[in-house]
């Protein structure tokens, strides 16, 4: 499927343009930034997805029967035509020839480039658990996944969600709303351990459980059993759960197979510099496939920003990427969660915090300070001041000013 095509498929083109692998938020942002910086350069997005770029974080909305799929798309089809961005869907880049500067699509078609941006994203990780290949085991990462899940949920009374991350929690919430009993299995001792402190995790879990969702922490899946499909999940603590539906949401794997055969620097992901360049001339990377200064974030906002930098620089801009502690926002389980800035896990002499808690309303707020300067915040239930607090963190607001500006509840 081609949304818009203004491309010439001859390797003899003098202006081969920018080719972008992947149409996630990093790839889309790269295309948009490249077009803004250079209105004339050819820009082509190649994606194995069947649909234009959509809000992945809203995928779970499709579990609700009244959700229109068009509401998930970031831009209408006409936007690509207006921007003169060529989009090739349902096509997979199988290899890259960096010397002659072209990519091979579906093992046959050659598409030339002057600059290449690898933003092929990631896919769900399925742990090597016996029985993980049985019918009834699912992942939730694409629109196609949601359609498959919806079909099976019609005959499901109990769903087991393995992993308490963002998409896992969203899926559990929407499946529960469909009247299906849900159990979340989390390997860590508590939910959202990277975003929340212990008390915050407990309050959030209490909110989840108040909806009738069962949460099992500090336990893993030992095996999935069944004859023709899933029938039972065996846990590491010796217990088992009867179910015909398992959803893995246990992390992601970067889609970097396309780099095989290239002498490209890899540190679990593709290594990039502050301009989003790889070590191979004229090849950039952004989003889930990229690692910068030994760090990978796995967040929508970071992928979006990296895509913008890669796209602009591929078009000749020369903009530096300045990483920040990406905020974490969660709007599910009939509550909201914001984790902002630097969350202090181990308090020391120069660390301080102020907090407010109302367990009856599942509200928790805690602000963290380093040397009397606001460094981070956890907000659960009431996140109305998240924007002001984010600004205060960037401005280096003191504890006295925070209290003076009423940035925390009392």
CSV table of C-alpha atoms in Angstrom, one decimal:
chain,number,residue,atom,x,y,z
A,1,UNK,CA,0.0,0.0,0.0
A,2,UNK,CA,1.3,3.5,-0.9
A,3,UNK,CA,-0.2,6.5,0.7
A,4,UNK,CA,1.5,9.0,-1.6
A,5,UNK,CA,4.2,8.4,-4.2
A,6,UNK,CA,6.4,11.0,-5.8
A,7,UNK,CA,9.5,8.7,-5.7
A,8,UNK,CA,11.5,7.5,-8.7
A,9,UNK,CA,12.8,3.9,-8.2
A,10,UNK,CA,15.9,4.3,-10.3
A,11,UNK,CA,19.3,4.0,-8.7
A,12,UNK,CA,20.5,6.7,-11.1
A,13,UNK,CA,18.6,9.4,-9.3
A,14,UNK,CA,20.9,12.4,-8.6
A,15,UNK,CA,18.8,13.4,-5.5
A,16,UNK,CA,18.0,10.1,-3.8
A,17,UNK,CA,16.5,11.8,-0.8
A,18,UNK,CA,16.0,10.7,2.8
A,19,UNK,CA,14.7,7.1,3.4
A,20,UNK,CA,13.2,6.3,6.8
A,21,UNK,CA,12.8,2.8,8.0
A,22,UNK,CA,9.8,2.5,10.3
A,23,UNK,CA,6.6,4.6,10.7
A,24,UNK,CA,6.4,4.8,14.5
A,25,UNK,CA,6.6,8.2,16.2
A,26,UNK,CA,10.3,8.4,15.7
A,27,UNK,CA,10.0,7.8,11.9
A,28,UNK,CA,7.1,10.1,11.5
A,29,UNK,CA,8.8,12.9,13.5
A,30,UNK,CA,11.9,12.4,11.4
A,31,UNK,CA,10.0,12.8,8.1
A,32,UNK,CA,8.2,15.8,9.4
A,33,UNK,CA,11.4,17.5,10.6
A,34,UNK,CA,13.2,16.7,7.4
A,35,UNK,CA,10.4,18.2,5.3
A,36,UNK,CA,10.3,21.4,7.5
A,37,UNK,CA,14.0,21.8,7.1
A,38,UNK,CA,14.1,21.1,3.4
A,39,UNK,CA,10.8,21.6,1.4
A,40,UNK,CA,12.1,19.9,-1.7
A,41,UNK,CA,14.2,16.9,-0.7
A,42,UNK,CA,12.5,13.5,-1.4
A,43,UNK,CA,11.3,11.8,1.8
A,44,UNK,CA,10.2,8.2,1.9
A,45,UNK,CA,8.9,6.2,4.9
A,46,UNK,CA,9.1,2.4,4.5
A,47,UNK,CA,7.1,0.4,7.1
A,48,UNK,CA,6.1,-3.3,7.6
A,49,UNK,CA,2.9,-2.0,9.3
A,50,UNK,CA,-0.3,-2.1,7.3
A,51,UNK,CA,-1.6,1.3,8.7
A,52,UNK,CA,-0.3,4.9,8.8
A,53,UNK,CA,1.4,6.1,12.1
A,54,UNK,CA,-1.0,5.8,15.0
A,55,UNK,CA,-0.9,6.5,18.8
A,56,UNK,CA,0.4,3.2,20.1
A,57,UNK,CA,-0.5,4.2,23.6
A,58,UNK,CA,-4.1,4.4,22.6
A,59,UNK,CA,-4.2,0.9,21.1
A,60,UNK,CA,-6.1,-0.5,24.1
A,61,UNK,CA,-9.0,1.9,23.3
A,62,UNK,CA,-9.7,-0.5,20.4
A,63,UNK,CA,-10.7,-3.1,23.0
A,64,UNK,CA,-13.7,-0.9,23.5
A,65,UNK,CA,-16.3,-1.7,20.8
A,66,UNK,CA,-17.3,1.9,20.2
A,67,UNK,CA,-13.8,3.2,19.4
A,68,UNK,CA,-13.2,4.4,15.8
A,69,UNK,CA,-9.9,3.2,14.4
A,70,UNK,CA,-9.4,6.5,12.6
A,71,UNK,CA,-9.2,8.3,15.9
A,72,UNK,CA,-5.9,6.5,16.5
A,73,UNK,CA,-4.1,7.9,13.4
A,74,UNK,CA,-1.8,10.8,14.2
A,75,UNK,CA,-2.4,12.4,10.7
A,76,UNK,CA,-5.0,11.8,8.0
A,77,UNK,CA,-3.9,10.4,4.7
A,78,UNK,CA,-4.0,13.8,3.0
A,79,UNK,CA,-1.4,15.1,5.4
A,80,UNK,CA,1.3,12.9,3.8
A,81,UNK,CA,0.3,14.1,0.4
A,82,UNK,CA,0.4,17.8,1.4
A,83,UNK,CA,3.8,17.3,3.0
A,84,UNK,CA,5.0,15.2,-0.1
A,85,UNK,CA,6.1,12.4,2.2
A,86,UNK,CA,6.0,9.1,0.4
A,87,UNK,CA,4.8,6.2,2.6
A,88,UNK,CA,5.2,2.6,1.6
A,89,UNK,CA,3.2,0.3,3.9
A,90,UNK,CA,3.3,-3.4,4.4
A,91,UNK,CA,6.9,-3.5,3.0
A,92,UNK,CA,9.9,-4.7,5.0
A,93,UNK,CA,13.4,-3.5,4.6
A,94,UNK,CA,15.4,-6.7,4.6
A,95,UNK,CA,18.9,-5.3,4.1
A,96,UNK,CA,21.0,-2.2,3.7
A,97,UNK,CA,23.9,-1.6,1.3
A,98,UNK,CA,25.8,1.3,2.9
A,99,UNK,CA,28.5,1.5,0.2
A,100,UNK,CA,26.1,1.9,-2.8
A,101,UNK,CA,23.5,3.6,-0.5
A,102,UNK,CA,20.3,1.7,-1.1
A,103,UNK,CA,17.9,-0.5,0.9
A,104,UNK,CA,16.4,-3.7,-0.2
A,105,UNK,CA,12.7,-4.1,0.3
A,106,UNK,CA,11.0,-7.6,0.6
A,107,UNK,CA,14.3,-9.1,-0.6
A,108,UNK,CA,13.9,-7.7,-4.1
A,109,UNK,CA,13.2,-4.0,-4.7
A,110,UNK,CA,16.1,-1.6,-4.3
A,111,UNK,CA,15.4,1.9,-3.0
A,112,UNK,CA,18.3,4.4,-3.1
A,113,UNK,CA,19.0,7.0,-0.4
A,114,UNK,CA,21.3,9.9,0.2
A,115,UNK,CA,20.6,9.8,3.9
A,116,UNK,CA,19.1,6.8,5.8
A,117,UNK,CA,17.3,6.9,9.2
A,118,UNK,CA,16.7,3.7,11.0
A,119,UNK,CA,13.7,4.0,13.2
A,120,UNK,CA,12.3,0.5,13.0
A,121,UNK,CA,11.1,0.5,16.6
A,122,UNK,CA,10.7,-2.6,18.7
A,123,UNK,CA,8.5,-5.6,19.3
A,124,UNK,CA,7.2,-7.3,22.4
A,125,UNK,CA,9.6,-9.6,24.2
A,126,UNK,CA,8.2,-13.1,25.0
A,127,UNK,CA,10.3,-14.8,27.7
A,128,UNK,CA,11.4,-18.4,26.8
A,129,UNK,CA,8.7,-19.9,28.9
A,130,UNK,CA,7.5,-23.4,28.0
A,131,UNK,CA,4.1,-23.1,26.3
A,132,UNK,CA,4.6,-19.5,25.2
A,133,UNK,CA,3.9,-20.5,21.6
A,134,UNK,CA,0.5,-22.1,22.4
A,135,UNK,CA,-2.7,-20.7,20.8
A,136,UNK,CA,-4.2,-18.2,23.3
A,137,UNK,CA,-0.9,-16.4,24.0
A,138,UNK,CA,-0.9,-12.8,22.8
A,139,UNK,CA,1.1,-9.7,22.6
A,140,UNK,CA,-0.3,-6.2,22.2
A,141,UNK,CA,1.8,-3.9,20.0
A,142,UNK,CA,0.0,-3.4,16.7
A,143,UNK,CA,-3.6,-2.7,15.5
A,144,UNK,CA,-3.6,-6.3,14.1
A,145,UNK,CA,-2.8,-7.6,17.6
A,146,UNK,CA,-5.9,-5.8,19.1
A,147,UNK,CA,-8.2,-7.4,16.5
A,148,UNK,CA,-6.9,-10.9,17.3
A,149,UNK,CA,-7.3,-10.2,21.1
A,150,UNK,CA,-10.8,-9.0,20.7
A,151,UNK,CA,-11.8,-12.2,18.9
A,152,UNK,CA,-10.5,-14.3,21.7
A,153,UNK,CA,-11.8,-12.2,24.6
A,154,UNK,CA,-15.4,-13.0,23.4
A,155,UNK,CA,-14.8,-16.5,24.8
A,156,UNK,CA,-12.7,-15.7,27.8
A,157,UNK,CA,-13.7,-15.5,31.4
A,158,UNK,CA,-10.2,-15.0,33.0
A,159,UNK,CA,-7.3,-13.2,31.3
A,160,UNK,CA,-3.8,-13.3,32.6
A,161,UNK,CA,-1.6,-10.3,31.9
A,162,UNK,CA,2.1,-10.9,32.3
A,163,UNK,CA,3.9,-7.7,33.1
A,164,UNK,CA,2.8,-4.6,34.9
A,165,UNK,CA,4.2,-1.9,32.5
A,166,UNK,CA,2.3,0.8,30.7
A,167,UNK,CA,0.7,-1.3,28.0
A,168,UNK,CA,0.1,-4.2,30.3
A,169,UNK,CA,-1.8,-2.0,32.8
A,170,UNK,CA,-3.8,-0.4,30.0
A,171,UNK,CA,-4.7,-3.7,28.6
A,172,UNK,CA,-5.7,-5.1,32.0
A,173,UNK,CA,-7.9,-2.1,32.6
A,174,UNK,CA,-9.8,-2.3,29.3
A,175,UNK,CA,-10.1,-6.1,29.4
A,176,UNK,CA,-11.6,-5.8,32.9
A,177,UNK,CA,-14.1,-3.2,31.6
A,178,UNK,CA,-15.3,-5.9,29.2
A,179,UNK,CA,-16.4,-8.0,32.1
A,180,UNK,CA,-13.5,-10.4,32.0
A,181,UNK,CA,-11.7,-11.3,35.2
A,182,UNK,CA,-8.1,-10.1,35.1
A,183,UNK,CA,-4.9,-11.2,36.9
A,184,UNK,CA,-1.7,-9.1,36.5
A,185,UNK,CA,1.6,-11.0,37.1
A,186,UNK,CA,4.5,-8.7,37.9
A,187,UNK,CA,8.1,-10.1,38.4
A,188,UNK,CA,9.1,-7.1,40.5
A,189,UNK,CA,8.1,-6.7,44.2
A,190,UNK,CA,5.7,-3.9,43.3
A,191,UNK,CA,4.0,-2.1,40.3
A,192,UNK,CA,5.9,0.7,38.5
A,193,UNK,CA,9.1,0.4,40.6
A,194,UNK,CA,11.1,2.7,38.2
A,195,UNK,CA,8.5,5.4,38.4
A,196,UNK,CA,7.1,5.3,41.9
A,197,UNK,CA,8.5,5.0,45.4
A,198,UNK,CA,7.2,2.2,47.7
A,199,UNK,CA,4.3,4.1,49.2
A,200,UNK,CA,3.2,5.3,45.8
A,201,UNK,CA,3.3,1.8,44.4
A,202,UNK,CA,1.1,0.5,47.2
A,203,UNK,CA,-1.5,3.3,46.7
A,204,UNK,CA,-1.5,2.7,43.0
A,205,UNK,CA,-1.9,-1.1,43.4
A,206,UNK,CA,-4.7,-0.5,45.9
A,207,UNK,CA,-6.5,1.5,43.2
A,208,UNK,CA,-6.0,-1.2,40.7
A,209,UNK,CA,-7.3,-3.9,43.0
A,210,UNK,CA,-10.3,-1.7,43.9
A,211,UNK,CA,-11.5,-2.3,40.3
A,212,UNK,CA,-11.6,-6.0,40.9
A,213,UNK,CA,-8.3,-6.7,39.2
A,214,UNK,CA,-6.0,-9.3,40.9
A,215,UNK,CA,-2.4,-8.3,41.2
A,216,UNK,CA,0.4,-10.8,41.9
A,217,UNK,CA,3.9,-9.3,42.5
A,218,UNK,CA,7.3,-10.8,43.1
A,219,UNK,CA,6.3,-13.9,41.1
A,220,UNK,CA,7.1,-15.1,37.6
A,221,UNK,CA,5.6,-17.6,35.1
A,222,UNK,CA,7.2,-21.0,35.2
A,223,UNK,CA,5.2,-22.5,32.3
A,224,UNK,CA,2.0,-22.3,30.2
A,225,UNK,CA,0.2,-25.5,29.8
A,226,UNK,CA,-2.6,-26.8,27.5
A,227,UNK,CA,-3.4,-29.4,24.9
A,228,UNK,CA,-4.7,-27.5,21.9
A,229,UNK,CA,-4.4,-24.0,23.5
A,230,UNK,CA,-3.7,-22.3,26.8
A,231,UNK,CA,-5.4,-23.9,29.8
A,232,UNK,CA,-3.2,-23.1,32.8
A,233,UNK,CA,-0.4,-20.8,33.9
A,234,UNK,CA,2.1,-22.2,36.4
A,235,UNK,CA,3.7,-19.7,38.7
A,236,UNK,CA,7.1,-19.7,40.4
A,237,UNK,CA,5.5,-19.8,43.8
A,238,UNK,CA,3.9,-23.1,43.1
A,239,UNK,CA,0.4,-21.8,42.4
A,240,UNK,CA,-1.4,-22.0,39.1
A,241,UNK,CA,-4.1,-20.0,37.3
A,242,UNK,CA,-6.8,-21.5,35.0
A,243,UNK,CA,-7.2,-19.4,31.8
A,244,UNK,CA,-7.4,-19.7,28.1
A,245,UNK,CA,-5.9,-16.2,27.5
A,246,UNK,CA,-2.4,-14.9,28.2
A,247,UNK,CA,-1.1,-11.5,27.3
A,248,UNK,CA,2.7,-10.9,27.5
A,249,UNK,CA,3.7,-7.3,28.3
A,250,UNK,CA,7.1,-8.0,29.6
A,251,UNK,CA,9.3,-5.5,27.8
A,252,UNK,CA,10.5,-5.0,24.2
A,253,UNK,CA,13.2,-6.0,21.8
A,254,UNK,CA,14.6,-3.5,19.3
A,255,UNK,CA,14.1,-4.3,15.6
A,256,UNK,CA,17.7,-4.1,14.5
A,257,UNK,CA,18.0,-7.2,12.4
A,258,UNK,CA,18.2,-5.0,9.3
A,259,UNK,CA,21.7,-3.9,10.4
A,260,UNK,CA,23.1,-7.4,10.0
A,261,UNK,CA,26.0,-7.4,7.6
A,262,UNK,CA,26.8,-3.7,8.4
A,263,UNK,CA,29.8,-2.7,10.3
A,264,UNK,CA,27.6,-0.6,12.6
A,265,UNK,CA,28.3,0.0,16.3
A,266,UNK,CA,25.8,-1.9,18.5
A,267,UNK,CA,25.4,-1.7,22.3
A,268,UNK,CA,22.2,-3.8,22.5
A,269,UNK,CA,20.8,-1.1,20.2
A,270,UNK,CA,22.3,1.1,17.5
A,271,UNK,CA,24.8,3.6,19.0
A,272,UNK,CA,24.3,7.2,18.0
A,273,UNK,CA,26.0,10.5,18.7
A,274,UNK,CA,24.5,13.8,19.7
A,275,UNK,CA,23.4,14.4,16.1
A,276,UNK,CA,21.7,10.9,16.0
A,277,UNK,CA,24.4,9.7,13.6
A,278,UNK,CA,25.6,6.2,13.6
A,279,UNK,CA,29.3,5.3,12.9
A,280,UNK,CA,28.4,4.7,9.3
A,281,UNK,CA,28.4,7.8,7.1
A,282,UNK,CA,24.9,9.1,6.2
A,283,UNK,CA,23.0,6.6,8.4
A,284,UNK,CA,21.1,7.9,11.4
A,285,UNK,CA,19.0,6.1,14.0
A,286,UNK,CA,16.3,7.2,16.5
A,287,UNK,CA,13.7,5.9,18.9
A,288,UNK,CA,13.6,2.4,20.3
A,289,UNK,CA,16.5,1.1,18.1
A,290,UNK,CA,18.9,3.8,19.3
A,291,UNK,CA,21.1,4.1,22.3
A,292,UNK,CA,22.8,7.5,23.3
A,293,UNK,CA,25.5,7.7,25.9
A,294,UNK,CA,24.8,4.2,27.0
A,295,UNK,CA,21.2,5.1,27.7
A,296,UNK,CA,17.9,3.9,26.2
A,297,UNK,CA,14.6,5.4,27.4
A,298,UNK,CA,11.8,3.5,25.7
A,299,UNK,CA,9.4,6.4,25.9
A,300,UNK,CA,7.2,8.0,23.3
A,301,UNK,CA,8.3,11.6,24.0
A,302,UNK,CA,12.0,10.6,23.7
A,303,UNK,CA,11.5,8.7,20.4
A,304,UNK,CA,9.6,11.8,19.1
A,305,UNK,CA,12.4,14.1,20.0
A,306,UNK,CA,15.1,11.9,18.7
A,307,UNK,CA,13.2,11.5,15.4
A,308,UNK,CA,13.0,15.2,15.1
A,309,UNK,CA,16.7,15.6,15.6
A,310,UNK,CA,17.6,12.8,13.2
A,311,UNK,CA,15.2,14.0,10.5
A,312,UNK,CA,16.4,17.6,10.7
A,313,UNK,CA,20.1,16.6,10.6
A,314,UNK,CA,19.5,14.2,7.7
A,315,UNK,CA,18.2,17.3,5.9
A,316,UNK,CA,21.3,19.2,6.8
A,317,UNK,CA,20.4,21.1,10.0
A,318,UNK,CA,23.2,20.1,12.5
A,319,UNK,CA,21.0,20.2,15.7
A,320,UNK,CA,22.3,18.6,18.9
A,321,UNK,CA,20.2,16.2,20.9
A,322,UNK,CA,20.1,17.2,24.6
A,323,UNK,CA,18.5,14.4,26.6
A,324,UNK,CA,16.3,15.2,29.6
A,325,UNK,CA,14.7,13.0,32.2
A,326,UNK,CA,11.6,12.1,30.3
A,327,UNK,CA,8.3,12.5,32.3
A,328,UNK,CA,6.2,9.5,32.8
A,329,UNK,CA,2.4,9.9,32.4
A,330,UNK,CA,-0.2,7.2,33.0
A,331,UNK,CA,-3.9,7.6,32.6
A,332,UNK,CA,-5.6,4.4,33.3
A,333,UNK,CA,-7.3,2.4,36.1
A,334,UNK,CA,-9.6,5.3,36.7
A,335,UNK,CA,-6.7,7.4,37.9
A,336,UNK,CA,-3.7,9.4,36.7
A,337,UNK,CA,0.0,9.0,37.5
A,338,UNK,CA,2.8,11.4,36.8
A,339,UNK,CA,6.5,10.7,37.6
A,340,UNK,CA,8.6,13.8,36.9
A,341,UNK,CA,12.3,14.4,37.0
A,342,UNK,CA,14.7,12.6,39.4
A,343,UNK,CA,12.9,10.3,41.8
A,344,UNK,CA,15.1,9.7,44.8
A,345,UNK,CA,15.0,6.1,45.9
A,346,UNK,CA,17.7,6.3,48.7
A,347,UNK,CA,17.5,9.4,50.7
A,348,UNK,CA,20.8,10.9,52.0
A,349,UNK,CA,21.9,13.9,54.0
A,350,UNK,CA,21.4,16.4,51.1
A,351,UNK,CA,18.1,14.9,50.1
A,352,UNK,CA,14.7,15.9,51.3
A,353,UNK,CA,11.0,15.4,50.4
A,354,UNK,CA,7.5,16.6,51.3
A,355,UNK,CA,4.5,14.5,50.7
A,356,UNK,CA,0.7,14.3,50.9
A,357,UNK,CA,-1.3,11.1,51.1
A,358,UNK,CA,-5.1,10.4,51.1
A,359,UNK,CA,-5.4,6.6,50.8
A,360,UNK,CA,-9.2,6.7,50.9
A,361,UNK,CA,-9.2,8.7,47.6
A,362,UNK,CA,-6.0,7.0,46.3
A,363,UNK,CA,-4.2,10.3,46.2
A,364,UNK,CA,-0.5,10.5,46.8
A,365,UNK,CA,2.0,13.3,46.1
A,366,UNK,CA,5.7,13.5,46.9
A,367,UNK,CA,8.2,16.1,45.9
A,368,UNK,CA,11.9,15.4,46.0
A,369,UNK,CA,14.7,17.9,46.7
A,370,UNK,CA,18.5,17.9,46.3
A,371,UNK,CA,20.3,20.6,48.2
A,372,UNK,CA,16.9,22.3,48.8
A,373,UNK,CA,16.2,22.4,45.0
A,374,UNK,CA,13.2,20.6,43.5
A,375,UNK,CA,14.5,17.5,41.6
A,376,UNK,CA,11.4,15.3,41.0
A,377,UNK,CA,7.9,14.5,41.8
A,378,UNK,CA,5.4,11.6,42.1
A,379,UNK,CA,1.7,12.5,41.6
A,380,UNK,CA,-1.1,9.9,41.9
A,381,UNK,CA,-4.8,10.6,41.6
A,382,UNK,CA,-4.5,14.4,41.3
A,383,UNK,CA,-2.0,15.4,38.6
A,384,UNK,CA,-3.4,18.9,37.9
A,385,UNK,CA,-0.2,20.6,38.9
A,386,UNK,CA,2.1,18.3,36.8
A,387,UNK,CA,2.9,21.0,34.3
A,388,UNK,CA,3.7,23.6,36.9
A,389,UNK,CA,5.9,21.2,38.8
A,390,UNK,CA,7.7,20.2,35.6
A,391,UNK,CA,8.5,23.8,35.0
A,392,UNK,CA,9.6,24.3,38.6
A,393,UNK,CA,12.0,21.3,38.3
A,394,UNK,CA,13.6,22.9,35.1
A,395,UNK,CA,13.8,26.3,36.8
A,396,UNK,CA,15.5,24.8,39.9
A,397,UNK,CA,12.8,26.1,42.3
A,398,UNK,CA,13.7,25.9,46.0
A,399,UNK,CA,11.7,24.1,48.6
A,400,UNK,CA,10.5,27.5,50.1
A,401,UNK,CA,9.2,28.6,46.7
A,402,UNK,CA,7.5,25.3,46.1
A,403,UNK,CA,5.6,25.7,49.3
A,404,UNK,CA,4.9,29.4,48.6
A,405,UNK,CA,3.4,28.4,45.2
A,406,UNK,CA,1.3,25.7,46.7
A,407,UNK,CA,2.7,23.0,44.4
A,408,UNK,CA,1.6,20.2,46.7
A,409,UNK,CA,-1.7,19.4,48.4
A,410,UNK,CA,-2.2,19.8,52.2
